[in-house]
């Protein structure tokens, strides 16, 4: 199992670096954009599909579209009870924001689920660093594994994983809870892991070990020219981006702060905006929080049903006519 895991990890890393001459810059994969909550346009005048997918997640929204209005409202009521974590009878902005973010992180949770089963060897609901290390690297650290070059590579990977694990392990007990293990596998999703994401990015690209990224290293991460190959237009554009935008202090290098602006751009918090929007549209007494009664009165903004689908189909047909 560990050998297969490492093969997959190694092949994945290899694929990342081999696929450098394709039209889409490999570097773009380093930039951690927050995805929007839905592929639909956010325009309430033409339906609430965006709101449904934001509130429920894309797959769950499809399930609700098959339900009768009564079933949809009934399920929505149960969801509202779950969102109201402090059980005060109101849904605050913070509670709704947390819920929407949670729904959007479902793909991450599924990935964590998969790995959790592999690494929680003693089934105690936690993953210790020793458990993770032995499962992933045990074979390569063994005295019988005698490929020296490979051994050094895996030692470097082990050191990097240990540093990331310690960062994710906030209470420093050497054991990761589910939330801490999620931060370990998906550090770009957690504010307290920003420094690790930046550090790992610099280490990947910085070939001369000076702790900074120069133009040659920046382009080299994306593009390695074949003999006699002309430089593609996008490489010229990237060189311009480096000097005009990325290198903010114009010293010819990207330091940690500049790398942070590049790969972790400060972006709109879509979940925050959607929580404010839903509360604004539903809060009838303007107290900046909403009750279960207010939500159920405006239920079709939160969830779909067969009826809302039928209504939207009729609207579309009318527009087409």
mmCIF file of C-alpha atoms in Angstrom:
data_model
loop_
_atom_site.group_PDB
_atom_site.id
_atom_site.type_symbol
_atom_site.label_atom_id
_atom_site.label_comp_id
_atom_site.label_asym_id
_atom_site.label_seq_id
_atom_site.Cartn_x
_atom_site.Cartn_y
_atom_site.Cartn_z
ATOM 1 C CA UNK A 1 0.000 0.000 0.000
ATOM 2 C CA UNK A 2 2.717 2.461 0.988
ATOM 3 C CA UNK A 3 4.680 1.600 -2.155
ATOM 4 C CA UNK A 4 1.592 2.286 -4.334
ATOM 5 C CA UNK A 5 0.959 5.545 -2.496
ATOM 6 C CA UNK A 6 4.523 6.677 -3.057
ATOM 7 C CA UNK A 7 4.455 5.624 -6.722
ATOM 8 C CA UNK A 8 1.301 7.675 -7.266
ATOM 9 C CA UNK A 9 2.782 10.615 -5.378
ATOM 10 C CA UNK A 10 6.026 10.390 -7.345
ATOM 11 C CA UNK A 11 4.233 10.045 -10.697
ATOM 12 C CA UNK A 12 1.971 12.962 -9.807
ATOM 13 C CA UNK A 13 4.982 15.111 -8.988
ATOM 14 C CA UNK A 14 6.718 13.937 -12.142
ATOM 15 C CA UNK A 15 3.672 14.793 -14.272
ATOM 16 C CA UNK A 16 3.669 18.266 -12.765
ATOM 17 C CA UNK A 17 7.215 18.927 -13.907
ATOM 18 C CA UNK A 18 7.192 17.022 -17.212
ATOM 19 C CA UNK A 19 4.142 18.810 -18.579
ATOM 20 C CA UNK A 20 5.893 22.144 -18.893
ATOM 21 C CA UNK A 21 5.731 22.762 -22.632
ATOM 22 C CA UNK A 22 1.940 22.713 -22.933
ATOM 23 C CA UNK A 23 0.028 25.825 -23.947
ATOM 24 C CA UNK A 24 -1.409 26.444 -20.498
ATOM 25 C CA UNK A 25 1.340 27.611 -18.125
ATOM 26 C CA UNK A 26 2.067 24.993 -15.451
ATOM 27 C CA UNK A 27 2.672 27.919 -13.110
ATOM 28 C CA UNK A 28 -1.041 28.717 -13.156
ATOM 29 C CA UNK A 29 -1.612 25.504 -11.220
ATOM 30 C CA UNK A 30 0.333 27.068 -8.353
ATOM 31 C CA UNK A 31 -2.152 29.925 -7.994
ATOM 32 C CA UNK A 32 -4.833 29.046 -5.463
ATOM 33 C CA UNK A 33 -7.966 30.826 -6.667
ATOM 34 C CA UNK A 34 -11.101 30.441 -4.580
ATOM 35 C CA UNK A 35 -13.692 28.813 -6.866
ATOM 36 C CA UNK A 36 -17.042 30.528 -7.302
ATOM 37 C CA UNK A 37 -20.007 28.902 -5.567
ATOM 38 C CA UNK A 38 -21.837 28.009 -8.766
ATOM 39 C CA UNK A 39 -21.350 27.995 -12.530
ATOM 40 C CA UNK A 40 -24.681 29.805 -12.909
ATOM 41 C CA UNK A 41 -24.976 33.583 -13.231
ATOM 42 C CA UNK A 42 -26.102 35.186 -9.975
ATOM 43 C CA UNK A 43 -29.258 36.920 -11.185
ATOM 44 C CA UNK A 44 -32.327 36.448 -8.988
ATOM 45 C CA UNK A 45 -34.571 37.909 -11.689
ATOM 46 C CA UNK A 46 -33.993 34.746 -13.752
ATOM 47 C CA UNK A 47 -34.118 32.146 -10.988
ATOM 48 C CA UNK A 48 -32.265 31.057 -7.879
ATOM 49 C CA UNK A 49 -30.025 28.304 -9.263
ATOM 50 C CA UNK A 50 -26.881 30.103 -8.077
ATOM 51 C CA UNK A 51 -28.301 30.468 -4.547
ATOM 52 C CA UNK A 52 -29.390 26.814 -4.450
ATOM 53 C CA UNK A 53 -25.923 25.554 -5.407
ATOM 54 C CA UNK A 54 -24.232 27.987 -3.025
ATOM 55 C CA UNK A 55 -26.452 26.980 -0.115
ATOM 56 C CA UNK A 56 -26.609 23.215 -0.746
ATOM 57 C CA UNK A 57 -23.590 22.369 -2.899
ATOM 58 C CA UNK A 58 -23.950 21.369 -6.546
ATOM 59 C CA UNK A 59 -24.833 17.699 -6.094
ATOM 60 C CA UNK A 60 -27.306 18.234 -3.256
ATOM 61 C CA UNK A 61 -29.017 21.024 -5.227
ATOM 62 C CA UNK A 62 -29.779 18.473 -7.978
ATOM 63 C CA UNK A 63 -31.386 16.162 -5.399
ATOM 64 C CA UNK A 64 -33.721 18.916 -4.186
ATOM 65 C CA UNK A 65 -34.760 19.650 -7.778
ATOM 66 C CA UNK A 66 -36.407 16.201 -7.853
ATOM 67 C CA UNK A 67 -38.456 16.741 -4.669
ATOM 68 C CA UNK A 68 -41.985 18.039 -4.247
ATOM 69 C CA UNK A 69 -42.262 21.533 -2.681
ATOM 70 C CA UNK A 70 -43.462 19.966 0.589
ATOM 71 C CA UNK A 71 -40.461 17.605 0.760
ATOM 72 C CA UNK A 72 -38.065 20.441 -0.106
ATOM 73 C CA UNK A 73 -39.454 22.664 2.656
ATOM 74 C CA UNK A 74 -39.363 19.800 5.153
ATOM 75 C CA UNK A 75 -35.690 19.056 4.396
ATOM 76 C CA UNK A 76 -34.832 22.757 4.453
ATOM 77 C CA UNK A 77 -36.315 23.013 7.966
ATOM 78 C CA UNK A 78 -34.010 20.215 9.144
ATOM 79 C CA UNK A 79 -30.997 21.915 7.527
ATOM 80 C CA UNK A 80 -31.849 25.184 9.304
ATOM 81 C CA UNK A 81 -31.772 23.334 12.640
ATOM 82 C CA UNK A 82 -28.255 22.116 11.806
ATOM 83 C CA UNK A 83 -27.057 25.591 10.782
ATOM 84 C CA UNK A 84 -28.263 27.087 14.085
ATOM 85 C CA UNK A 85 -25.298 25.747 16.033
ATOM 86 C CA UNK A 86 -25.899 27.790 19.208
ATOM 87 C CA UNK A 87 -29.627 26.808 19.198
ATOM 88 C CA UNK A 88 -30.847 30.362 19.876
ATOM 89 C CA UNK A 89 -33.571 30.166 17.195
ATOM 90 C CA UNK A 90 -31.761 32.566 14.836
ATOM 91 C CA UNK A 91 -29.390 32.055 11.929
ATOM 92 C CA UNK A 92 -26.642 34.663 12.204
ATOM 93 C CA UNK A 93 -24.372 35.778 9.376
ATOM 94 C CA UNK A 94 -21.485 33.846 10.970
ATOM 95 C CA UNK A 95 -23.519 30.604 11.119
ATOM 96 C CA UNK A 96 -24.742 30.924 7.531
ATOM 97 C CA UNK A 97 -21.248 31.863 6.285
ATOM 98 C CA UNK A 98 -19.789 28.811 8.042
ATOM 99 C CA UNK A 99 -22.474 26.540 6.541
ATOM 100 C CA UNK A 100 -21.945 27.767 2.960
ATOM 101 C CA UNK A 101 -18.162 27.380 3.271
ATOM 102 C CA UNK A 102 -18.690 23.890 4.683
ATOM 103 C CA UNK A 103 -20.890 22.874 1.714
ATOM 104 C CA UNK A 104 -18.337 24.185 -0.756
ATOM 105 C CA UNK A 105 -15.554 22.218 0.954
ATOM 106 C CA UNK A 106 -17.294 18.907 0.376
ATOM 107 C CA UNK A 107 -14.845 17.872 -2.385
ATOM 108 C CA UNK A 108 -11.997 18.404 0.072
ATOM 109 C CA UNK A 109 -13.763 16.343 2.714
ATOM 110 C CA UNK A 110 -14.195 13.453 0.276
ATOM 111 C CA UNK A 111 -10.462 13.552 -0.448
ATOM 112 C CA UNK A 112 -9.691 13.613 3.291
ATOM 113 C CA UNK A 113 -12.101 10.673 3.821
ATOM 114 C CA UNK A 114 -10.176 8.591 1.305
ATOM 115 C CA UNK A 115 -6.785 9.260 2.908
ATOM 116 C CA UNK A 116 -8.123 9.024 6.452
ATOM 117 C CA UNK A 117 -8.974 5.347 5.973
ATOM 118 C CA UNK A 118 -5.450 4.656 4.672
ATOM 119 C CA UNK A 119 -3.559 6.385 7.456
ATOM 120 C CA UNK A 120 -5.641 5.853 10.610
ATOM 121 C CA UNK A 121 -4.099 2.444 11.064
ATOM 122 C CA UNK A 122 -5.234 1.838 14.646
ATOM 123 C CA UNK A 123 -8.754 3.230 13.974
ATOM 124 C CA UNK A 124 -8.691 5.635 16.936
ATOM 125 C CA UNK A 125 -10.130 8.560 14.969
ATOM 126 C CA UNK A 126 -6.794 10.390 14.856
ATOM 127 C CA UNK A 127 -3.653 10.181 12.738
ATOM 128 C CA UNK A 128 -0.330 10.381 14.522
ATOM 129 C CA UNK A 129 2.782 11.629 12.727
ATOM 130 C CA UNK A 130 4.405 8.218 13.353
ATOM 131 C CA UNK A 131 1.406 6.474 11.738
ATOM 132 C CA UNK A 132 1.613 8.709 8.690
ATOM 133 C CA UNK A 133 5.409 8.443 8.429
ATOM 134 C CA UNK A 134 5.467 4.651 8.698
ATOM 135 C CA UNK A 135 2.622 4.173 6.195
ATOM 136 C CA UNK A 136 4.099 6.559 3.630
ATOM 137 C CA UNK A 137 7.868 6.279 4.068
ATOM 138 C CA UNK A 138 8.526 3.113 6.075
ATOM 139 C CA UNK A 139 9.668 1.070 3.079
ATOM 140 C CA UNK A 140 12.072 3.773 1.849
ATOM 141 C CA UNK A 141 13.659 4.448 5.225
ATOM 142 C CA UNK A 142 14.350 0.767 5.797
ATOM 143 C CA UNK A 143 18.009 -0.313 5.760
ATOM 144 C CA UNK A 144 17.252 -2.826 2.975
ATOM 145 C CA UNK A 145 16.193 -0.046 0.587
ATOM 146 C CA UNK A 146 19.598 0.681 -0.902
ATOM 147 C CA UNK A 147 18.977 3.038 -3.840
ATOM 148 C CA UNK A 148 20.974 5.951 -2.420
ATOM 149 C CA UNK A 149 19.673 8.664 -4.775
ATOM 150 C CA UNK A 150 16.057 7.693 -4.217
ATOM 151 C CA UNK A 151 16.650 7.432 -0.495
ATOM 152 C CA UNK A 152 17.870 11.044 -0.399
ATOM 153 C CA UNK A 153 14.803 12.175 -2.382
ATOM 154 C CA UNK A 154 12.461 10.460 0.035
ATOM 155 C CA UNK A 155 14.358 11.837 3.029
ATOM 156 C CA UNK A 156 13.820 15.346 1.646
ATOM 157 C CA UNK A 157 10.120 14.610 1.088
ATOM 158 C CA UNK A 158 9.849 13.210 4.603
ATOM 159 C CA UNK A 159 11.441 16.347 6.093
ATOM 160 C CA UNK A 160 9.024 18.531 4.150
ATOM 161 C CA UNK A 161 5.995 16.456 5.178
ATOM 162 C CA UNK A 162 7.078 16.568 8.829
ATOM 163 C CA UNK A 163 7.373 20.354 8.743
ATOM 164 C CA UNK A 164 3.912 20.624 7.151
ATOM 165 C CA UNK A 165 2.415 18.153 9.655
ATOM 166 C CA UNK A 166 3.832 20.147 12.600
ATOM 167 C CA UNK A 167 2.304 23.334 11.173
ATOM 168 C CA UNK A 168 -1.089 21.665 10.786
ATOM 169 C CA UNK A 169 -0.873 20.101 14.273
ATOM 170 C CA UNK A 170 -1.858 23.283 16.114
ATOM 171 C CA UNK A 171 -1.758 21.887 19.641
ATOM 172 C CA UNK A 172 1.638 20.241 18.991
ATOM 173 C CA UNK A 173 0.699 16.837 20.390
ATOM 174 C CA UNK A 174 2.054 14.929 17.375
ATOM 175 C CA UNK A 175 -1.421 13.668 16.514
ATOM 176 C CA UNK A 176 -3.719 15.165 13.877
ATOM 177 C CA UNK A 177 -7.434 15.542 14.418
ATOM 178 C CA UNK A 178 -9.580 15.441 11.295
ATOM 179 C CA UNK A 179 -9.425 19.257 10.951
ATOM 180 C CA UNK A 180 -5.640 19.255 11.426
ATOM 181 C CA UNK A 181 -5.216 16.452 8.879
ATOM 182 C CA UNK A 182 -7.341 18.446 6.420
ATOM 183 C CA UNK A 183 -4.962 21.397 6.913
ATOM 184 C CA UNK A 184 -2.037 19.032 6.260
ATOM 185 C CA UNK A 185 -3.484 17.715 2.978
ATOM 186 C CA UNK A 186 -4.973 21.049 1.785
ATOM 187 C CA UNK A 187 -2.842 23.794 3.360
ATOM 188 C CA UNK A 188 -3.994 26.438 0.866
ATOM 189 C CA UNK A 189 -7.457 26.329 2.499
ATOM 190 C CA UNK A 190 -6.189 27.459 5.923
ATOM 191 C CA UNK A 191 -4.878 30.901 6.887
ATOM 192 C CA UNK A 192 -2.458 29.501 9.470
ATOM 193 C CA UNK A 193 -0.831 27.348 6.735
ATOM 194 C CA UNK A 194 -0.093 30.251 4.344
ATOM 195 C CA UNK A 195 3.586 30.420 5.308
ATOM 196 C CA UNK A 196 4.057 26.719 4.555
ATOM 197 C CA UNK A 197 2.416 27.035 1.118
ATOM 198 C CA UNK A 198 4.675 30.002 0.308
ATOM 199 C CA UNK A 199 7.809 28.268 1.629
ATOM 200 C CA UNK A 200 7.128 25.070 -0.352
ATOM 201 C CA UNK A 201 6.493 27.066 -3.535
ATOM 202 C CA UNK A 202 9.784 28.941 -3.181
ATOM 203 C CA UNK A 203 11.675 25.704 -2.487
ATOM 204 C CA UNK A 204 10.170 24.105 -5.618
ATOM 205 C CA UNK A 205 11.165 26.956 -7.950
ATOM 206 C CA UNK A 206 14.327 28.389 -6.315
ATOM 207 C CA UNK A 207 17.077 26.348 -7.971
ATOM 208 C CA UNK A 208 20.122 28.250 -6.658
ATOM 209 C CA UNK A 209 18.992 28.092 -3.023
ATOM 210 C CA UNK A 210 19.099 31.818 -2.270
ATOM 211 C CA UNK A 211 15.548 31.803 -0.869
ATOM 212 C CA UNK A 212 14.192 33.986 -3.677
ATOM 213 C CA UNK A 213 12.880 33.461 -7.207
ATOM 214 C CA UNK A 214 14.591 35.193 -10.122
ATOM 215 C CA UNK A 215 13.152 35.580 -13.627
ATOM 216 C CA UNK A 216 15.016 32.570 -15.018
ATOM 217 C CA UNK A 217 13.696 30.322 -12.206
ATOM 218 C CA UNK A 218 10.168 31.735 -12.557
ATOM 219 C CA UNK A 219 10.050 30.976 -16.302
ATOM 220 C CA UNK A 220 11.923 27.685 -15.859
ATOM 221 C CA UNK A 221 9.115 26.406 -13.645
ATOM 222 C CA UNK A 222 6.713 26.808 -16.576
ATOM 223 C CA UNK A 223 8.711 26.326 -19.723
ATOM 224 C CA UNK A 224 11.822 24.462 -20.832
ATOM 225 C CA UNK A 225 12.602 25.184 -24.496
ATOM 226 C CA UNK A 226 13.475 22.336 -26.842
ATOM 227 C CA UNK A 227 16.546 22.807 -29.094
ATOM 228 C CA UNK A 228 15.860 25.574 -31.585
ATOM 229 C CA UNK A 229 12.332 26.147 -30.307
ATOM 230 C CA UNK A 230 11.035 29.709 -30.457
ATOM 231 C CA UNK A 231 9.722 31.269 -27.265
ATOM 232 C CA UNK A 232 5.900 31.110 -27.223
ATOM 233 C CA UNK A 233 3.949 34.368 -26.837
ATOM 234 C CA UNK A 234 2.664 33.396 -23.393
ATOM 235 C CA UNK A 235 6.239 33.100 -22.084
ATOM 236 C CA UNK A 236 6.952 36.652 -23.276
ATOM 237 C CA UNK A 237 3.764 37.755 -21.502
ATOM 238 C CA UNK A 238 4.814 35.963 -18.296
ATOM 239 C CA UNK A 239 8.213 37.705 -18.360
ATOM 240 C CA UNK A 240 6.352 40.997 -18.562
ATOM 241 C CA UNK A 241 4.086 39.967 -15.675
ATOM 242 C CA UNK A 242 7.146 39.105 -13.590
ATOM 243 C CA UNK A 243 8.783 42.499 -14.033
ATOM 244 C CA UNK A 244 5.657 44.686 -14.072
ATOM 245 C CA UNK A 245 3.348 43.027 -11.508
ATOM 246 C CA UNK A 246 4.898 40.161 -9.539
ATOM 247 C CA UNK A 247 8.213 41.864 -8.641
ATOM 248 C CA UNK A 248 6.578 44.681 -6.687
ATOM 249 C CA UNK A 249 9.768 46.256 -5.291
ATOM 250 C CA UNK A 250 11.553 45.935 -8.675
ATOM 251 C CA UNK A 251 14.672 44.251 -7.265
ATOM 252 C CA UNK A 252 14.642 41.456 -9.876
ATOM 253 C CA UNK A 253 13.478 38.758 -7.423
ATOM 254 C CA UNK A 254 10.270 37.452 -5.863
ATOM 255 C CA UNK A 255 10.566 37.306 -2.071
ATOM 256 C CA UNK A 256 8.121 35.523 0.272
ATOM 257 C CA UNK A 257 5.736 38.484 0.409
ATOM 258 C CA UNK A 258 5.643 38.799 -3.388
ATOM 259 C CA UNK A 259 5.146 35.038 -3.800
ATOM 260 C CA UNK A 260 2.234 35.289 -1.361
ATOM 261 C CA UNK A 261 0.542 37.948 -3.527
ATOM 262 C CA UNK A 262 1.105 35.767 -6.573
ATOM 263 C CA UNK A 263 -0.069 32.318 -5.433
ATOM 264 C CA UNK A 264 -2.544 33.288 -2.680
ATOM 265 C CA UNK A 265 -4.261 36.355 -4.127
ATOM 266 C CA UNK A 266 -6.568 38.177 -1.740
ATOM 267 C CA UNK A 267 -9.917 37.537 -3.343
ATOM 268 C CA UNK A 268 -13.596 38.068 -2.842
ATOM 269 C CA UNK A 269 -15.055 35.741 -0.218
ATOM 270 C CA UNK A 270 -17.964 34.374 -2.246
ATOM 271 C CA UNK A 271 -19.431 32.533 0.753
ATOM 272 C CA UNK A 272 -19.446 35.741 2.807
ATOM 273 C CA UNK A 273 -21.193 37.649 0.005
ATOM 274 C CA UNK A 274 -23.805 34.923 -0.445
ATOM 275 C CA UNK A 275 -24.544 34.763 3.295
ATOM 276 C CA UNK A 276 -25.122 38.540 3.327
ATOM 277 C CA UNK A 277 -27.301 38.307 0.210
ATOM 278 C CA UNK A 278 -29.529 35.535 1.605
ATOM 279 C CA UNK A 279 -29.968 37.358 4.921
ATOM 280 C CA UNK A 280 -30.726 40.671 3.193
ATOM 281 C CA UNK A 281 -33.398 39.061 0.997
ATOM 282 C CA UNK A 282 -34.979 37.035 3.828
ATOM 283 C CA UNK A 283 -34.691 39.243 6.935
ATOM 284 C CA UNK A 284 -38.071 40.989 7.157
ATOM 285 C CA UNK A 285 -37.543 42.859 10.466
ATOM 286 C CA UNK A 286 -34.006 44.067 9.596
ATOM 287 C CA UNK A 287 -32.285 42.642 12.686
ATOM 288 C CA UNK A 288 -29.455 41.141 10.547
ATOM 289 C CA UNK A 289 -30.370 37.572 11.427
ATOM 290 C CA UNK A 290 -33.066 35.251 10.164
ATOM 291 C CA UNK A 291 -35.456 32.828 11.799
ATOM 292 C CA UNK A 292 -36.573 29.437 10.582
ATOM 293 C CA UNK A 293 -39.990 30.974 9.889
ATOM 294 C CA UNK A 294 -38.465 33.718 7.698
ATOM 295 C CA UNK A 295 -36.375 31.156 5.792
ATOM 296 C CA UNK A 296 -39.345 28.841 5.149
ATOM 297 C CA UNK A 297 -41.398 31.837 3.961
ATOM 298 C CA UNK A 298 -38.653 32.450 1.372
ATOM 299 C CA UNK A 299 -37.822 28.753 0.908
ATOM 300 C CA UNK A 300 -37.521 28.693 -2.893
ATOM 301 C CA UNK A 301 -34.541 31.071 -2.740
ATOM 302 C CA UNK A 302 -32.625 28.552 -0.603
ATOM 303 C CA UNK A 303 -33.644 25.256 -2.247
ATOM 304 C CA UNK A 304 -35.232 24.061 -5.461
ATOM 305 C CA UNK A 305 -38.037 21.603 -6.115
ATOM 306 C CA UNK A 306 -39.931 20.105 -9.033
ATOM 307 C CA UNK A 307 -42.241 23.138 -8.913
ATOM 308 C CA UNK A 308 -39.464 25.738 -9.131
ATOM 309 C CA UNK A 309 -37.888 23.782 -11.979
ATOM 310 C CA UNK A 310 -41.195 23.733 -13.816
ATOM 311 C CA UNK A 311 -41.642 27.466 -13.199
ATOM 312 C CA UNK A 312 -38.141 28.220 -14.484
ATOM 313 C CA UNK A 313 -38.755 26.052 -17.562
ATOM 314 C CA UNK A 314 -41.935 28.014 -18.297
ATOM 315 C CA UNK A 315 -40.037 31.305 -17.899
ATOM 316 C CA UNK A 316 -37.315 30.103 -20.274
ATOM 317 C CA UNK A 317 -39.917 29.022 -22.845
ATOM 318 C CA UNK A 318 -41.678 32.360 -22.546
ATOM 319 C CA UNK A 319 -38.350 34.184 -23.071
ATOM 320 C CA UNK A 320 -37.630 32.025 -26.108
ATOM 321 C CA UNK A 321 -41.037 32.859 -27.587
#
